[in-house]
Amino acid sequence: MELIETTARLAQAVADARRKGLVIGLVPTMGALHAGHLSLVERARRECDYVIVSLFVNPTQFNNPADLRTYPRTPEADTSLLRAAGVDVAFMPTPQEMYPEPDTRVFDLGPVAEVMEGAMRPGHFNGVAQIVSKLFALAKPHRAYFGEKDYQQIAVIRRMAELEHFDDIEIVACPICRAGDGLALSSRNVRLTPAQRAIAPEIHRILAASVSGRAEGIAPAELATRVADAVNAIDGMEVEYYQIVDAATLQPLDSWAEGRDAVGCITVWMGDVRLIDNIKYPA
C-alpha cells in the first residue's frame, strides 16, 4: 500500500492506473475507521482492480467547530487496517493540501439537501459536495462507495455528480453495518460513555419495530411522532428530528405512496454525541 499525502502524487498514481486499464474504486472516509468502512473497502476490492481510500476530516462540512475539534482521529490504526485490507492507496492530505485557496463554490443541491440534515446543519452538504467533488476529480474513480447510514448524503452526492458531470462514476450505496446489538457503526460511537453505549441500541430497536406501522395504516407523521416519543422516553436520549420521507426524493410524506419506498431518518443526541440512523419502509 502506498501512503500518499499530496494531490500531485495522487494524480500521478491515478494516471498510471488508468494507463494500465485498471478499474479504480474510491472509498472516501474521514478516518477513525471501523468495520463499516472496511465493508466498503472489501466491496471495492471485489469489484475494482485499484482501490483508493481517502482519510480526511473535511473542515468545510462542519458547521459546529466543537464537532470538528472532537472528531476522532486515529491515523496510525487506520493505515494499519487499510494495509491489512489490501488497499492500494491511502490518501491522507492536510487541509492546506486540499484547500490551498478557500473553496468558495456553492452548489445548487436542490430539495434533497434542504430537509433533515440540511435544515439542521446549514452549509454541511455544500461542504460535502466540495470535498467529494475534489476527490472525484483527483481520483477519477470508476466506482465510489458510500455507506447508507448517511442516507441523505448519498442523495446529495448523486446530485453533485449530476451538476459536475461526473457521469462516468458509479456511486455505489452499501448497506448499514451494525454491531451485534443493532447500533449503527459510527466513528462517533467511541465517544459514548459505557452507560450511553449500553442504551444506544434502543434507537435501532425502536426504528425496526416501527416498520409494521406502514402495513397497519398509521400515517407517516403519526408514526414519526410515536418513534420520536419512544426514543425521547429513554433517559439520556434527545431526538433532534425523525422524519419519514420518500426514499428517492427525501421529501416528507403526508401519506404512504403506493409502489414507492419510504425511509425514516433520525438524529439523536446522547450528551454531546450526535448519532444518526435510518430504517426503510418498503412499499
Tab-separated table of C-alpha atoms in Angstrom:
chain	number	residue	atom	x	y	z
A	1	MET	CA	0.000	0.000	0.000
A	2	GLU	CA	1.224	3.467	-0.847
A	3	LEU	CA	0.576	6.305	1.594
A	4	ILE	CA	0.025	9.490	-0.410
A	5	GLU	CA	-0.184	12.950	1.132
A	6	THR	CA	-0.161	15.245	-1.913
A	7	THR	CA	-2.651	15.801	-4.703
A	8	ALA	CA	0.170	15.813	-7.262
A	9	ARG	CA	1.338	12.318	-6.315
A	10	LEU	CA	-2.253	11.029	-6.237
A	11	ALA	CA	-2.870	12.383	-9.719
A	12	GLN	CA	0.284	10.628	-10.936
A	13	ALA	CA	-0.707	7.300	-9.349
A	14	VAL	CA	-4.194	7.529	-10.843
A	15	ALA	CA	-2.800	8.330	-14.282
A	16	ASP	CA	-0.566	5.248	-14.053
A	17	ALA	CA	-3.508	3.047	-13.051
A	18	ARG	CA	-5.656	4.430	-15.858
A	19	ARG	CA	-2.891	3.781	-18.413
A	20	LYS	CA	-2.830	0.149	-17.284
A	21	GLY	CA	-6.576	-0.110	-17.833
A	22	LEU	CA	-7.307	-0.744	-14.154
A	23	VAL	CA	-10.777	-0.217	-12.727
A	24	ILE	CA	-10.413	2.338	-9.920
A	25	GLY	CA	-12.523	2.240	-6.771
A	26	LEU	CA	-12.678	5.140	-4.307
A	27	VAL	CA	-13.803	4.933	-0.672
A	28	PRO	CA	-13.984	8.456	0.796
A	29	THR	CA	-13.735	8.492	4.612
A	30	MET	CA	-12.905	10.853	7.440
A	31	GLY	CA	-10.768	8.206	9.119
A	32	ALA	CA	-11.352	6.679	12.561
A	33	LEU	CA	-12.106	3.536	10.601
A	34	HIS	CA	-14.406	0.772	11.823
A	35	ALA	CA	-15.961	-2.380	10.390
A	36	GLY	CA	-18.478	-0.333	8.408
A	37	HIS	CA	-15.701	1.414	6.495
A	38	LEU	CA	-13.914	-1.888	5.977
A	39	SER	CA	-17.064	-3.397	4.466
A	40	LEU	CA	-16.938	-0.646	1.831
A	41	VAL	CA	-13.270	-1.413	1.235
A	42	GLU	CA	-14.000	-5.135	0.878
A	43	ARG	CA	-16.672	-4.474	-1.714
A	44	ALA	CA	-14.374	-2.118	-3.609
A	45	ARG	CA	-11.665	-4.792	-3.592
A	46	ARG	CA	-14.109	-7.314	-5.072
A	47	GLU	CA	-15.336	-5.002	-7.808
A	48	CYS	CA	-12.243	-2.971	-8.707
A	49	ASP	CA	-8.592	-3.506	-9.590
A	50	TYR	CA	-7.154	-0.490	-7.811
A	51	VAL	CA	-8.610	0.837	-4.541
A	52	ILE	CA	-8.022	4.291	-3.107
A	53	VAL	CA	-9.225	5.166	0.402
A	54	SER	CA	-9.145	8.811	1.436
A	55	LEU	CA	-8.671	9.697	5.108
A	56	PHE	CA	-9.518	13.360	5.543
A	57	VAL	CA	-11.521	15.191	8.191
A	58	ASN	CA	-13.025	17.806	5.932
A	59	PRO	CA	-13.351	21.165	7.720
A	60	THR	CA	-15.814	22.704	5.266
A	61	GLN	CA	-18.600	20.270	6.169
A	62	PHE	CA	-18.549	21.013	9.906
A	63	ASN	CA	-20.904	23.785	10.909
A	64	ASN	CA	-20.023	23.138	14.569
A	65	PRO	CA	-16.357	23.942	15.392
A	66	ALA	CA	-16.529	21.805	18.550
A	67	ASP	CA	-17.577	18.791	16.496
A	68	LEU	CA	-14.604	19.337	14.185
A	69	ARG	CA	-12.221	19.555	17.157
A	70	THR	CA	-13.517	16.400	18.831
A	71	TYR	CA	-13.963	14.234	15.725
A	72	PRO	CA	-11.913	11.050	16.340
A	73	ARG	CA	-8.568	10.846	14.563
A	74	THR	CA	-6.635	7.551	14.523
A	75	PRO	CA	-4.260	7.742	11.533
A	76	GLU	CA	-1.824	5.013	12.611
A	77	ALA	CA	-4.583	2.494	13.311
A	78	ASP	CA	-6.346	3.470	10.073
A	79	THR	CA	-3.332	2.883	7.855
A	80	SER	CA	-2.662	-0.440	9.558
A	81	LEU	CA	-6.232	-1.581	8.861
A	82	LEU	CA	-6.062	-0.473	5.241
A	83	ARG	CA	-2.751	-2.185	4.664
A	84	ALA	CA	-4.204	-5.439	6.021
A	85	ALA	CA	-7.286	-4.973	3.811
A	86	GLY	CA	-5.178	-4.858	0.652
A	87	VAL	CA	-5.797	-1.239	-0.271
A	88	ASP	CA	-3.575	0.178	-2.999
A	89	VAL	CA	-3.521	3.810	-1.864
A	90	ALA	CA	-4.296	5.543	1.413
A	91	PHE	CA	-4.692	9.244	0.608
A	92	MET	CA	-4.084	11.386	3.721
A	93	PRO	CA	-3.802	15.051	2.745
A	94	THR	CA	-3.669	18.032	5.074
A	95	PRO	CA	-6.382	20.706	4.941
A	96	GLN	CA	-3.838	23.015	3.318
A	97	GLU	CA	-3.179	20.445	0.600
A	98	MET	CA	-6.868	20.049	-0.201
A	99	TYR	CA	-7.689	23.735	0.160
A	100	PRO	CA	-4.659	25.788	-0.903
A	101	GLU	CA	-7.210	28.524	-1.523
A	102	PRO	CA	-10.651	28.840	0.105
A	103	ASP	CA	-13.280	26.846	-1.762
A	104	THR	CA	-15.999	29.388	-2.486
A	105	ARG	CA	-18.119	27.132	-4.689
A	106	VAL	CA	-21.810	26.988	-3.849
A	107	PHE	CA	-23.691	24.003	-5.233
A	108	ASP	CA	-27.336	24.066	-6.239
A	109	LEU	CA	-28.111	20.803	-4.486
A	110	GLY	CA	-31.867	21.255	-4.573
A	111	PRO	CA	-34.579	19.795	-2.338
A	112	VAL	CA	-32.625	16.687	-1.246
A	113	ALA	CA	-30.239	18.969	0.664
A	114	GLU	CA	-32.852	21.234	2.220
A	115	VAL	CA	-34.504	18.817	4.663
A	116	MET	CA	-33.306	16.965	7.772
A	117	GLU	CA	-29.511	17.324	7.983
A	118	GLY	CA	-29.627	20.198	5.530
A	119	ALA	CA	-32.043	22.113	7.746
A	120	MET	CA	-30.204	21.310	10.975
A	121	ARG	CA	-26.647	21.832	9.722
A	122	PRO	CA	-26.539	24.829	7.373
A	123	GLY	CA	-23.673	24.587	4.922
A	124	HIS	CA	-22.890	20.977	5.792
A	125	PHE	CA	-23.900	19.457	2.483
A	126	ASN	CA	-22.223	22.201	0.481
A	127	GLY	CA	-19.015	21.228	2.278
A	128	VAL	CA	-19.640	17.566	1.472
A	129	ALA	CA	-20.131	18.470	-2.186
A	130	GLN	CA	-16.913	20.490	-2.163
A	131	ILE	CA	-14.714	17.712	-0.828
A	132	VAL	CA	-16.300	14.809	-2.723
A	133	SER	CA	-16.112	16.723	-5.999
A	134	LYS	CA	-12.405	17.349	-5.326
A	135	LEU	CA	-11.835	13.676	-4.578
A	136	PHE	CA	-13.728	12.602	-7.697
A	137	ALA	CA	-11.655	14.963	-9.834
A	138	LEU	CA	-8.377	13.762	-8.304
A	139	ALA	CA	-9.005	10.011	-8.029
A	140	LYS	CA	-11.004	9.703	-11.268
A	141	PRO	CA	-12.708	6.549	-9.972
A	142	HIS	CA	-14.917	4.257	-11.973
A	143	ARG	CA	-16.863	3.491	-8.777
A	144	ALA	CA	-17.195	5.331	-5.453
A	145	TYR	CA	-18.523	3.628	-2.330
A	146	PHE	CA	-20.653	5.162	0.419
A	147	GLY	CA	-22.498	3.713	3.418
A	148	GLU	CA	-26.276	4.030	3.699
A	149	LYS	CA	-26.071	5.164	7.320
A	150	ASP	CA	-25.594	8.578	5.729
A	151	TYR	CA	-28.650	8.046	3.545
A	152	GLN	CA	-29.289	11.703	2.747
A	153	GLN	CA	-25.626	12.310	1.989
A	154	ILE	CA	-25.731	9.735	-0.815
A	155	ALA	CA	-28.626	11.587	-2.446
A	156	VAL	CA	-26.658	14.832	-2.162
A	157	ILE	CA	-23.568	13.252	-3.734
A	158	ARG	CA	-25.638	11.918	-6.622
A	159	ARG	CA	-26.957	15.450	-7.166
A	160	MET	CA	-23.439	16.906	-7.024
A	161	ALA	CA	-22.218	14.306	-9.527
A	162	GLU	CA	-25.041	15.317	-11.875
A	163	LEU	CA	-24.177	19.011	-11.531
A	164	GLU	CA	-20.449	18.454	-12.067
A	165	HIS	CA	-20.964	15.964	-14.921
A	166	PHE	CA	-19.246	13.034	-13.224
A	167	ASP	CA	-21.363	10.841	-15.461
A	168	ASP	CA	-18.796	8.058	-15.723
A	169	ILE	CA	-18.601	7.459	-11.954
A	170	GLU	CA	-20.891	4.809	-10.492
A	171	ILE	CA	-21.969	5.792	-6.984
A	172	VAL	CA	-22.408	2.585	-5.002
A	173	ALA	CA	-24.620	2.684	-1.898
A	174	CYS	CA	-23.763	-0.051	0.625
A	175	PRO	CA	-25.942	-1.357	3.480
A	176	ILE	CA	-25.573	-0.088	7.030
A	177	CYS	CA	-23.185	-2.126	9.163
A	178	ARG	CA	-24.371	-2.691	12.712
A	179	ALA	CA	-22.903	-4.029	15.923
A	180	GLY	CA	-24.357	-7.281	17.177
A	181	ASP	CA	-26.814	-5.346	19.346
A	182	GLY	CA	-28.065	-3.287	16.387
A	183	LEU	CA	-26.257	0.018	16.875
A	184	ALA	CA	-25.231	1.526	13.548
A	185	LEU	CA	-21.442	1.627	13.383
A	186	SER	CA	-20.075	5.165	13.505
A	187	SER	CA	-16.737	6.776	14.280
A	188	ARG	CA	-18.562	8.865	16.878
A	189	ASN	CA	-19.570	5.766	18.853
A	190	VAL	CA	-16.157	5.751	20.561
A	191	ARG	CA	-17.169	8.977	22.326
A	192	LEU	CA	-20.128	7.322	24.056
A	193	THR	CA	-19.715	6.532	27.734
A	194	PRO	CA	-20.231	2.878	28.746
A	195	ALA	CA	-23.692	3.774	30.065
A	196	GLN	CA	-24.609	5.564	26.836
A	197	ARG	CA	-23.262	2.728	24.715
A	198	ALA	CA	-25.410	0.266	26.649
A	199	ILE	CA	-28.659	2.044	25.752
A	200	ALA	CA	-27.747	3.330	22.275
A	201	PRO	CA	-29.047	0.167	20.517
A	202	GLU	CA	-32.557	1.184	21.578
A	203	ILE	CA	-32.556	3.620	18.671
A	204	HIS	CA	-32.447	0.834	16.107
A	205	ARG	CA	-34.793	-1.383	18.095
A	206	ILE	CA	-37.461	1.334	18.100
A	207	LEU	CA	-36.929	2.101	14.411
A	208	ALA	CA	-37.165	-1.571	13.440
A	209	ALA	CA	-40.331	-2.049	15.494
A	210	SER	CA	-41.970	0.856	13.662
A	211	VAL	CA	-41.759	-0.773	10.223
A	212	SER	CA	-45.018	-2.655	10.767
A	213	GLY	CA	-46.774	0.710	11.157
A	214	ARG	CA	-46.986	1.145	7.407
A	215	ALA	CA	-48.914	-2.104	6.937
A	216	GLU	CA	-51.122	-1.132	9.862
A	217	GLY	CA	-52.094	2.061	8.065
A	218	ILE	CA	-50.580	4.501	10.544
A	219	ALA	CA	-49.947	7.817	8.767
A	220	PRO	CA	-46.258	8.722	8.342
A	221	ALA	CA	-46.432	11.844	10.528
A	222	GLU	CA	-48.179	9.961	13.325
A	223	LEU	CA	-45.720	7.098	13.098
A	224	ALA	CA	-42.804	9.517	13.189
A	225	THR	CA	-44.212	11.131	16.318
A	226	ARG	CA	-44.556	7.739	18.003
A	227	VAL	CA	-40.955	6.846	17.181
A	228	ALA	CA	-39.612	10.162	18.448
A	229	ASP	CA	-41.653	9.899	21.648
A	230	ALA	CA	-40.386	6.366	22.283
A	231	VAL	CA	-36.765	7.413	21.885
A	232	ASN	CA	-37.218	10.560	23.967
A	233	ALA	CA	-38.730	8.447	26.738
A	234	ILE	CA	-35.325	6.817	27.263
A	235	ASP	CA	-33.300	8.747	29.819
A	236	GLY	CA	-30.201	10.238	28.180
A	237	MET	CA	-31.587	10.475	24.648
A	238	GLU	CA	-32.953	13.531	22.874
A	239	VAL	CA	-34.307	13.337	19.321
A	240	GLU	CA	-33.270	16.252	17.122
A	241	TYR	CA	-35.573	15.068	14.329
A	242	TYR	CA	-37.247	11.964	12.991
A	243	GLN	CA	-38.797	12.241	9.563
A	244	ILE	CA	-40.327	9.671	7.264
A	245	VAL	CA	-39.572	10.699	3.694
A	246	ASP	CA	-39.851	9.423	0.145
A	247	ALA	CA	-36.839	7.164	-0.412
A	248	ALA	CA	-35.991	8.823	-3.742
A	249	THR	CA	-36.869	12.492	-3.281
A	250	LEU	CA	-36.272	12.706	0.500
A	251	GLN	CA	-39.328	14.918	0.854
A	252	PRO	CA	-41.543	14.406	3.926
A	253	LEU	CA	-44.589	12.204	3.408
A	254	ASP	CA	-48.141	13.060	4.387
A	255	SER	CA	-49.312	9.617	3.295
A	256	TRP	CA	-47.814	6.384	2.031
A	257	ALA	CA	-47.429	6.398	-1.755
A	258	GLU	CA	-48.394	3.107	-3.338
A	259	GLY	CA	-45.440	1.418	-5.004
A	260	ARG	CA	-42.891	3.841	-3.533
A	261	ASP	CA	-40.453	3.036	-0.740
A	262	ALA	CA	-40.067	5.346	2.220
A	263	VAL	CA	-37.230	5.794	4.681
A	264	GLY	CA	-37.223	7.113	8.222
A	265	CYS	CA	-34.184	9.191	9.191
A	266	ILE	CA	-33.333	10.022	12.794
A	267	THR	CA	-30.787	12.080	14.687
A	268	VAL	CA	-30.391	11.539	18.418
A	269	TRP	CA	-28.247	13.444	20.894
A	270	MET	CA	-26.687	11.429	23.697
A	271	GLY	CA	-24.915	14.040	25.778
A	272	ASP	CA	-22.665	15.839	23.301
A	273	VAL	CA	-22.582	12.907	20.846
A	274	ARG	CA	-24.846	13.138	17.825
A	275	LEU	CA	-25.913	9.796	16.348
A	276	ILE	CA	-27.778	9.194	13.092
A	277	ASP	CA	-29.609	6.147	11.793
A	278	ASN	CA	-32.366	5.233	9.376
A	279	ILE	CA	-34.824	2.495	8.540
A	280	LYS	CA	-36.582	1.565	5.321
A	281	TYR	CA	-40.362	1.239	4.988
A	282	PRO	CA	-40.722	-0.895	1.852
A	283	ALA	CA	-43.687	-0.344	-0.435
